C-alpha cells in the first residue's frame, strides 16, 4: 500500500509521453499501447492495494502515504482567535471509500481506453495520440482527487478533471458546438468551485487543518446544529455548492447534456467513472461534517430529488441517444445525492459504484450504435438494429434492465437500498423517487425500443454487390459513401461491452440486503470512511514516506471517536449525529421491507411494459399523446427552456455587463490614459516651442549681437601705434572738456 502514489502517477506518465512525444512521432498503435499499458498497470496496482486493504482488520482499514511536503508550515490566525499551523503534505490515503473509487476509476477507465482504440481509429495520427493523452490525464487527476488525504490535494484533482473535461468535450474543436460545450462545462464548473474554495477557507479558519481525518475527528465532538444555521452548516453548504457544479445538480446541471458533443468514450468516462462522481465522493468523504449540519442535509436531499425528477422528465422525450443517457446520468446523480441527504452515505456510494458499470456500458453501447450507423445519433432514424448488432443489443439490454432496477442486476440492489433508506427518513422524497424510478425504466426502454425494435428507419446503404438496401422511411437518402449498412463493432469495442455487462450483472451482489438473506457487505465495508476515528502516526520509513494507520478507540488527548454514530450494531430507534435515521434505525418488518422492494421492482416493470407498448406494439399511442399534450411535450423537448432562461438572464447580463465594462475601459480608463498621453505630448510640444524660440532665441540673440558688434569693434584694432595714440589723445581731450564743462 506504500506504492499507492504510483496509481495516479502511471496514467500521468502516459499522458506526458503521448502529449510530448506521441503527437509528433508515435503511430496510432504505439500511442494506444502506451495509454492502455499505463492504465492496465494502474489497475493492477489498484487491485493489489485493495487486496491488501481487505487483509487489514475492519477498524484499521486506513493507510496514508505522504511522499513530500508541499506547503511548509506557516502560522495563520483562526476564527477562535488562536494561531493555526498551515501545513499541506503531498499525501495519499487509502481507505474503503477511496479503495472502491480507485477500482472504479482504473477498471472502467481501462475498459474505456481499450474501447477507444477501435472507436477513435479513424482519427488522424496526431489527434489520436492527443486524445489518449487527454484520457490518461483525466484519469490521473481523478485518481489524485479520490486518493488525496487533504482538501488541497483533492482540489488539485478537482480542478484537473475540470480542465480535462474542457479538453475532451471540445476535442473536435473545429466544430463550434463542441468548442462551445467545452467552454460551457469549464465556466459552469468554476461557479461551483468558488463555493468549494470558500468552504476550504472556512474549514481551516475553524479547525486549523485541511486534513480529512483531522477535520472529521475535530468535528466529531462538536454539537449537531439542529437548532440553527451555524458554522458547520455554512461549511457544508459551500462544499455542496462545489459538488452541485461538478456533479451536475440544479441549477448547475446544464453543462452535462452538452458534454455529449465530445466523443462517446469521453461521455462514458465523464458520466460513469470520473468527473460527475467527484461531487458525490466529496460529500461522502466529509460525511461527519454533513451529519452535524441537518439543514444542509435537507438541502442536499431536496436538490438531489428535484434534480432526479426534473432530469427524468426531460429524458422522456429526447431523441438523441446520447442526450437521453446524459439526462439519465443527471437523474441518477440526483439519486446519489438525496441518498446522502437522508444520511444513507453508504447506499449512495454503493449506487455510485453500480451506476459506473451500467452507465459506462450504456454509453459505450450507444457509441457502438453510432459507429454502426455512420455517426447517426437520432433514434428516430434507427430502429430494427437488433439483428445487425447482436452483441451491442444484448449488452445494452443488460444495462437498461440494471438502471431500471430489475433483479438480480446491480441497479436493483443499490437503487432499492436508496429507496428503502429514504422511506425510513422522508416519505415525500421517497414518493418522488419512486415516480422518478418509473420514468427511468420508461425512457430507458423507450431508447431500446426506438433503437433495436420495430422497423428500420435509418438511411439506405449500398450492399457490396451494388444493390441498394430496403430500409425504412429514409430509403431515398443517398448512401453514405463506403458505408454498407449497420454492422457490429470490432472486437476492441465489443469485448469491453461484455466485461461491463458482467459487472452490471454481478456488482450488486456485494450489497445483498438482510431481507434477502445477505449482510449488505458493501455498506459495512464503507462505514469506517463515514465516521470520525482516532489516528496514530507511524515513523516515516526511508525515502520520506510516512505511513499512518487508523485504529479504533481513543488515544490520550484525541478527539472522541464517533464510530458509534454509524455502527453496524445500531439498535431500533437510534439516529445519527445529524438527527437522520441511522442505517438500520426505525427498521420496518420483513414483510414491509419486501413490500417496498416489490414496489420498486414493479414500477420498473411497469415502465418497461408501457414503453414497449408505446414504441413497439402501438407507436401511434406515443404520437397521439405527443399531439394531445403538445405544450408539455414542447416544454420537455426544450428542457424546460432553462438554457434559454440562462441565456436571457445570466449569460446576457454577463455579456452586457462585460460590454459596458469594455466601453468604460475604452472610453474612461483608456480615455484617461490616452488623454494623459496627449497632454504629455502637447506639453512636450509647447516646451519645445519655448525652448526653441525663447530660450534658444535669447541665446542666439546674444550671440548675434556679439557677432555683429565684433565687425564694428574689430575695425578699431588696426595695429598702428599712431592711431592708438590719436584715440588716446581724443579721449584725454574729451575727458578734459567734460570736466571743464561740468565745472
PDB file of N, CA and C in Angstrom, residues 33-90:
ATOM      1  N   UNK A  33      -1.063   1.817 -27.321  1.00  0.00           N
ATOM      2  CA  UNK A  33      -0.382   0.874 -26.430  1.00  0.00           C
ATOM      3  C   UNK A  33       0.135   1.570 -25.184  1.00  0.00           C
ATOM      4  N   UNK A  34       0.738   2.752 -25.339  1.00  0.00           N
ATOM      5  CA  UNK A  34       1.256   3.496 -24.189  1.00  0.00           C
ATOM      6  C   UNK A  34       0.129   3.836 -23.221  1.00  0.00           C
ATOM      7  N   UNK A  35      -0.959   4.372 -23.760  1.00  0.00           N
ATOM      8  CA  UNK A  35      -2.079   4.782 -22.902  1.00  0.00           C
ATOM      9  C   UNK A  35      -2.696   3.589 -22.183  1.00  0.00           C
ATOM     10  N   UNK A  36      -2.923   2.500 -22.906  1.00  0.00           N
ATOM     11  CA  UNK A  36      -3.572   1.338 -22.306  1.00  0.00           C
ATOM     12  C   UNK A  36      -2.648   0.593 -21.352  1.00  0.00           C
ATOM     13  N   UNK A  37      -1.344   0.583 -21.652  1.00  0.00           N
ATOM     14  CA  UNK A  37      -0.407  -0.100 -20.753  1.00  0.00           C
ATOM     15  C   UNK A  37      -0.328   0.610 -19.407  1.00  0.00           C
ATOM     16  N   UNK A  38      -0.280   1.923 -19.411  1.00  0.00           N
ATOM     17  CA  UNK A  38      -0.230   2.656 -18.145  1.00  0.00           C
ATOM     18  C   UNK A  38      -1.527   2.470 -17.354  1.00  0.00           C
ATOM     19  N   UNK A  39      -2.660   2.422 -18.063  1.00  0.00           N
ATOM     20  CA  UNK A  39      -3.927   2.190 -17.365  1.00  0.00           C
ATOM     21  C   UNK A  39      -3.988   0.779 -16.797  1.00  0.00           C
ATOM     22  N   UNK A  40      -3.508  -0.193 -17.560  1.00  0.00           N
ATOM     23  CA  UNK A  40      -3.507  -1.572 -17.061  1.00  0.00           C
ATOM     24  C   UNK A  40      -2.626  -1.700 -15.821  1.00  0.00           C
ATOM     25  N   UNK A  41      -1.469  -1.035 -15.829  1.00  0.00           N
ATOM     26  CA  UNK A  41      -0.587  -1.075 -14.671  1.00  0.00           C
ATOM     27  C   UNK A  41      -1.236  -0.403 -13.468  1.00  0.00           C
ATOM     28  N   UNK A  42      -1.911   0.717 -13.690  1.00  0.00           N
ATOM     29  CA  UNK A  42      -2.609   1.395 -12.595  1.00  0.00           C
ATOM     30  C   UNK A  42      -3.720   0.520 -12.033  1.00  0.00           C
ATOM     31  N   UNK A  43      -4.436  -0.179 -12.913  1.00  0.00           N
ATOM     32  CA  UNK A  43      -5.486  -1.096 -12.460  1.00  0.00           C
ATOM     33  C   UNK A  43      -4.898  -2.231 -11.636  1.00  0.00           C
ATOM     34  N   UNK A  44      -3.794  -2.802 -12.088  1.00  0.00           N
ATOM     35  CA  UNK A  44      -3.161  -3.897 -11.345  1.00  0.00           C
ATOM     36  C   UNK A  44      -2.721  -3.433  -9.962  1.00  0.00           C
ATOM     37  N   UNK A  45      -2.112  -2.252  -9.871  1.00  0.00           N
ATOM     38  CA  UNK A  45      -1.708  -1.720  -8.575  1.00  0.00           C
ATOM     39  C   UNK A  45      -2.918  -1.442  -7.688  1.00  0.00           C
ATOM     40  N   UNK A  46      -4.005  -0.961  -8.280  1.00  0.00           N
ATOM     41  CA  UNK A  46      -5.220  -0.681  -7.506  1.00  0.00           C
ATOM     42  C   UNK A  46      -5.793  -1.961  -6.919  1.00  0.00           C
ATOM     43  N   UNK A  47      -5.826  -3.010  -7.728  1.00  0.00           N
ATOM     44  CA  UNK A  47      -6.335  -4.296  -7.236  1.00  0.00           C
ATOM     45  C   UNK A  47      -5.457  -4.817  -6.106  1.00  0.00           C
ATOM     46  N   UNK A  48      -4.148  -4.702  -6.284  1.00  0.00           N
ATOM     47  CA  UNK A  48      -3.221  -5.178  -5.252  1.00  0.00           C
ATOM     48  C   UNK A  48      -3.380  -4.386  -3.953  1.00  0.00           C
ATOM     49  N   UNK A  49      -3.468  -3.057  -4.074  1.00  0.00           N
ATOM     50  CA  UNK A  49      -3.631  -2.222  -2.885  1.00  0.00           C
ATOM     51  C   UNK A  49      -4.967  -2.513  -2.201  1.00  0.00           C
ATOM     52  N   UNK A  50      -6.005  -2.720  -2.986  1.00  0.00           N
ATOM     53  CA  UNK A  50      -7.325  -3.023  -2.414  1.00  0.00           C
ATOM     54  C   UNK A  50      -7.302  -4.373  -1.710  1.00  0.00           C
ATOM     55  N   UNK A  51      -6.606  -5.317  -2.298  1.00  0.00           N
ATOM     56  CA  UNK A  51      -6.492  -6.638  -1.674  1.00  0.00           C
ATOM     57  C   UNK A  51      -5.764  -6.545  -0.329  1.00  0.00           C
ATOM     58  N   UNK A  52      -4.711  -5.726  -0.289  1.00  0.00           N
ATOM     59  CA  UNK A  52      -4.011  -5.517   0.978  1.00  0.00           C
ATOM     60  C   UNK A  52      -4.920  -4.833   1.994  1.00  0.00           C
ATOM     61  N   UNK A  53      -5.725  -3.885   1.538  1.00  0.00           N
ATOM     62  CA  UNK A  53      -6.652  -3.197   2.439  1.00  0.00           C
ATOM     63  C   UNK A  53      -7.649  -4.179   3.036  1.00  0.00           C
ATOM     64  N   UNK A  54      -8.164  -5.087   2.222  1.00  0.00           N
ATOM     65  CA  UNK A  54      -9.097  -6.091   2.724  1.00  0.00           C
ATOM     66  C   UNK A  54      -8.459  -6.999   3.758  1.00  0.00           C
ATOM     67  N   UNK A  55      -7.142  -7.155   3.682  1.00  0.00           N
ATOM     68  CA  UNK A  55      -6.453  -8.014   4.636  1.00  0.00           C
ATOM     69  C   UNK A  55      -6.318  -7.420   6.018  1.00  0.00           C
ATOM     70  N   UNK A  56      -6.581  -6.119   6.163  1.00  0.00           N
ATOM     71  CA  UNK A  56      -6.499  -5.477   7.472  1.00  0.00           C
ATOM     72  C   UNK A  56      -7.793  -5.674   8.247  1.00  0.00           C
ATOM     73  N   UNK A  57      -7.750  -5.654   9.568  1.00  0.00           N
ATOM     74  CA  UNK A  57      -8.985  -5.674  10.356  1.00  0.00           C
ATOM     75  C   UNK A  57      -9.861  -4.476  10.002  1.00  0.00           C
ATOM     76  N   UNK A  58     -11.160  -4.626  10.146  1.00  0.00           N
ATOM     77  CA  UNK A  58     -12.093  -3.590   9.718  1.00  0.00           C
ATOM     78  C   UNK A  58     -11.812  -2.225  10.302  1.00  0.00           C
ATOM     79  N   UNK A  59     -11.373  -2.169  11.572  1.00  0.00           N
ATOM     80  CA  UNK A  59     -11.150  -0.880  12.217  1.00  0.00           C
ATOM     81  C   UNK A  59      -9.806  -0.265  11.842  1.00  0.00           C
ATOM     82  N   UNK A  60      -8.966  -0.991  11.114  1.00  0.00           N
ATOM     83  CA  UNK A  60      -7.647  -0.477  10.746  1.00  0.00           C
ATOM     84  C   UNK A  60      -7.505  -0.241   9.247  1.00  0.00           C
ATOM     85  N   UNK A  61      -8.610  -0.241   8.533  1.00  0.00           N
ATOM     86  CA  UNK A  61      -8.538  -0.112   7.076  1.00  0.00           C
ATOM     87  C   UNK A  61      -8.381   1.348   6.659  1.00  0.00           C
ATOM     88  N   UNK A  62      -7.255   1.898   6.986  1.00  0.00           N
ATOM     89  CA  UNK A  62      -6.901   3.234   6.524  1.00  0.00           C
ATOM     90  C   UNK A  62      -5.384   3.340   6.503  1.00  0.00           C
ATOM     91  N   UNK A  63      -4.855   3.776   5.380  1.00  0.00           N
ATOM     92  CA  UNK A  63      -3.402   3.834   5.218  1.00  0.00           C
ATOM     93  C   UNK A  63      -3.053   5.087   4.433  1.00  0.00           C
ATOM     94  N   UNK A  64      -2.137   5.876   4.971  1.00  0.00           N
ATOM     95  CA  UNK A  64      -1.740   7.124   4.331  1.00  0.00           C
ATOM     96  C   UNK A  64      -0.269   7.093   3.980  1.00  0.00           C
ATOM     97  N   UNK A  65       0.039   7.543   2.791  1.00  0.00           N
ATOM     98  CA  UNK A  65       1.414   7.653   2.323  1.00  0.00           C
ATOM     99  C   UNK A  65       1.667   9.111   1.982  1.00  0.00           C
ATOM    100  N   UNK A  66       2.631   9.706   2.673  1.00  0.00           N
ATOM    101  CA  UNK A  66       2.995  11.097   2.410  1.00  0.00           C
ATOM    102  C   UNK A  66       4.372  11.119   1.761  1.00  0.00           C
ATOM    103  N   UNK A  67       4.408  11.580   0.531  1.00  0.00           N
ATOM    104  CA  UNK A  67       5.638  11.480  -0.250  1.00  0.00           C
ATOM    105  C   UNK A  67       6.471  12.750  -0.211  1.00  0.00           C
ATOM    106  N   UNK A  68       5.889  13.870   0.196  1.00  0.00           N
ATOM    107  CA  UNK A  68       6.648  15.125   0.217  1.00  0.00           C
ATOM    108  C   UNK A  68       5.861  16.158   0.994  1.00  0.00           C
ATOM    109  N   UNK A  69       6.553  17.222   1.371  1.00  0.00           N
ATOM    110  CA  UNK A  69       5.892  18.396   1.946  1.00  0.00           C
ATOM    111  C   UNK A  69       5.641  19.387   0.826  1.00  0.00           C
ATOM    112  N   UNK A  70       4.381  19.722   0.641  1.00  0.00           N
ATOM    113  CA  UNK A  70       4.025  20.626  -0.445  1.00  0.00           C
ATOM    114  C   UNK A  70       4.120  22.078   0.025  1.00  0.00           C
ATOM    115  N   UNK A  71       3.377  22.406   1.065  1.00  0.00           N
ATOM    116  CA  UNK A  71       3.395  23.760   1.607  1.00  0.00           C
ATOM    117  C   UNK A  71       3.931  23.689   3.029  1.00  0.00           C
ATOM    118  N   UNK A  72       5.042  24.374   3.265  1.00  0.00           N
ATOM    119  CA  UNK A  72       5.689  24.324   4.566  1.00  0.00           C
ATOM    120  C   UNK A  72       4.835  24.992   5.628  1.00  0.00           C
ATOM    121  N   UNK A  73       5.164  24.642   6.863  1.00  0.00           N
ATOM    122  CA  UNK A  73       4.388  25.141   7.997  1.00  0.00           C
ATOM    123  C   UNK A  73       4.455  26.660   8.088  1.00  0.00           C
ATOM    124  N   UNK A  74       3.268  27.275   8.241  1.00  0.00           N
ATOM    125  CA  UNK A  74       3.205  28.716   8.459  1.00  0.00           C
ATOM    126  C   UNK A  74       2.050  29.023   9.405  1.00  0.00           C
ATOM    127  N   UNK A  75       2.246  29.975  10.339  1.00  0.00           N
ATOM    128  CA  UNK A  75       1.176  30.309  11.289  1.00  0.00           C
ATOM    129  C   UNK A  75       0.115  31.193  10.636  1.00  0.00           C
ATOM    130  N   UNK A  76      -1.162  30.849  10.876  1.00  0.00           N
ATOM    131  CA  UNK A  76      -2.278  31.641  10.376  1.00  0.00           C
ATOM    132  C   UNK A  76      -3.329  31.750  11.474  1.00  0.00           C
ATOM    133  N   UNK A  77      -3.983  32.884  11.537  1.00  0.00           N
ATOM    134  CA  UNK A  77      -4.996  33.113  12.565  1.00  0.00           C
ATOM    135  C   UNK A  77      -6.255  32.312  12.269  1.00  0.00           C
ATOM    136  N   UNK A  78      -6.870  31.755  13.325  1.00  0.00           N
ATOM    137  CA  UNK A  78      -8.106  31.001  13.205  1.00  0.00           C
ATOM    138  C   UNK A  78      -9.278  31.843  13.689  1.00  0.00           C
ATOM    139  N   UNK A  79     -10.482  31.340  13.425  1.00  0.00           N
ATOM    140  CA  UNK A  79     -11.685  32.097  13.769  1.00  0.00           C
ATOM    141  C   UNK A  79     -11.886  32.224  15.275  1.00  0.00           C
ATOM    142  N   UNK A  80     -11.296  31.320  16.066  1.00  0.00           N
ATOM    143  CA  UNK A  80     -11.443  31.390  17.526  1.00  0.00           C
ATOM    144  C   UNK A  80     -10.377  32.247  18.192  1.00  0.00           C
ATOM    145  N   UNK A  81      -9.559  32.945  17.403  1.00  0.00           N
ATOM    146  CA  UNK A  81      -8.546  33.837  17.945  1.00  0.00           C
ATOM    147  C   UNK A  81      -7.197  33.195  18.174  1.00  0.00           C
ATOM    148  N   UNK A  82      -7.107  31.871  17.992  1.00  0.00           N
ATOM    149  CA  UNK A  82      -5.830  31.191  18.160  1.00  0.00           C
ATOM    150  C   UNK A  82      -5.066  31.185  16.833  1.00  0.00           C
ATOM    151  N   UNK A  83      -3.848  30.672  16.897  1.00  0.00           N
ATOM    152  CA  UNK A  83      -2.998  30.601  15.713  1.00  0.00           C
ATOM    153  C   UNK A  83      -2.915  29.150  15.254  1.00  0.00           C
ATOM    154  N   UNK A  84      -3.279  28.910  14.002  1.00  0.00           N
ATOM    155  CA  UNK A  84      -3.201  27.578  13.443  1.00  0.00           C
ATOM    156  C   UNK A  84      -1.932  27.394  12.631  1.00  0.00           C
ATOM    157  N   UNK A  85      -1.605  26.144  12.377  1.00  0.00           N
ATOM    158  CA  UNK A  85      -0.396  25.809  11.628  1.00  0.00           C
ATOM    159  C   UNK A  85      -0.803  25.323  10.243  1.00  0.00           C
ATOM    160  N   UNK A  86      -0.606  26.159   9.217  1.00  0.00           N
ATOM    161  CA  UNK A  86      -0.972  25.796   7.855  1.00  0.00           C
ATOM    162  C   UNK A  86       0.135  24.947   7.258  1.00  0.00           C
ATOM    163  N   UNK A  87      -0.159  23.649   7.142  1.00  0.00           N
ATOM    164  CA  UNK A  87       0.834  22.696   6.653  1.00  0.00           C
ATOM    165  C   UNK A  87       0.146  21.721   5.710  1.00  0.00           C
ATOM    166  N   UNK A  88       0.621  21.656   4.465  1.00  0.00           N
ATOM    167  CA  UNK A  88      -0.005  20.789   3.467  1.00  0.00           C
ATOM    168  C   UNK A  88       1.019  19.779   2.963  1.00  0.00           C
ATOM    169  N   UNK A  89       0.885  18.516   3.355  1.00  0.00           N
ATOM    170  CA  UNK A  89       1.747  17.478   2.777  1.00  0.00           C
ATOM    171  C   UNK A  89       1.146  16.972   1.464  1.00  0.00           C
ATOM    172  N   UNK A  90       2.012  16.447   0.612  1.00  0.00           N
ATOM    173  CA  UNK A  90       1.517  15.783  -0.597  1.00  0.00           C
ATOM    174  C   UNK A  90       1.313  14.319  -0.233  1.00  0.00           C
TER     175      UNK A  90
END
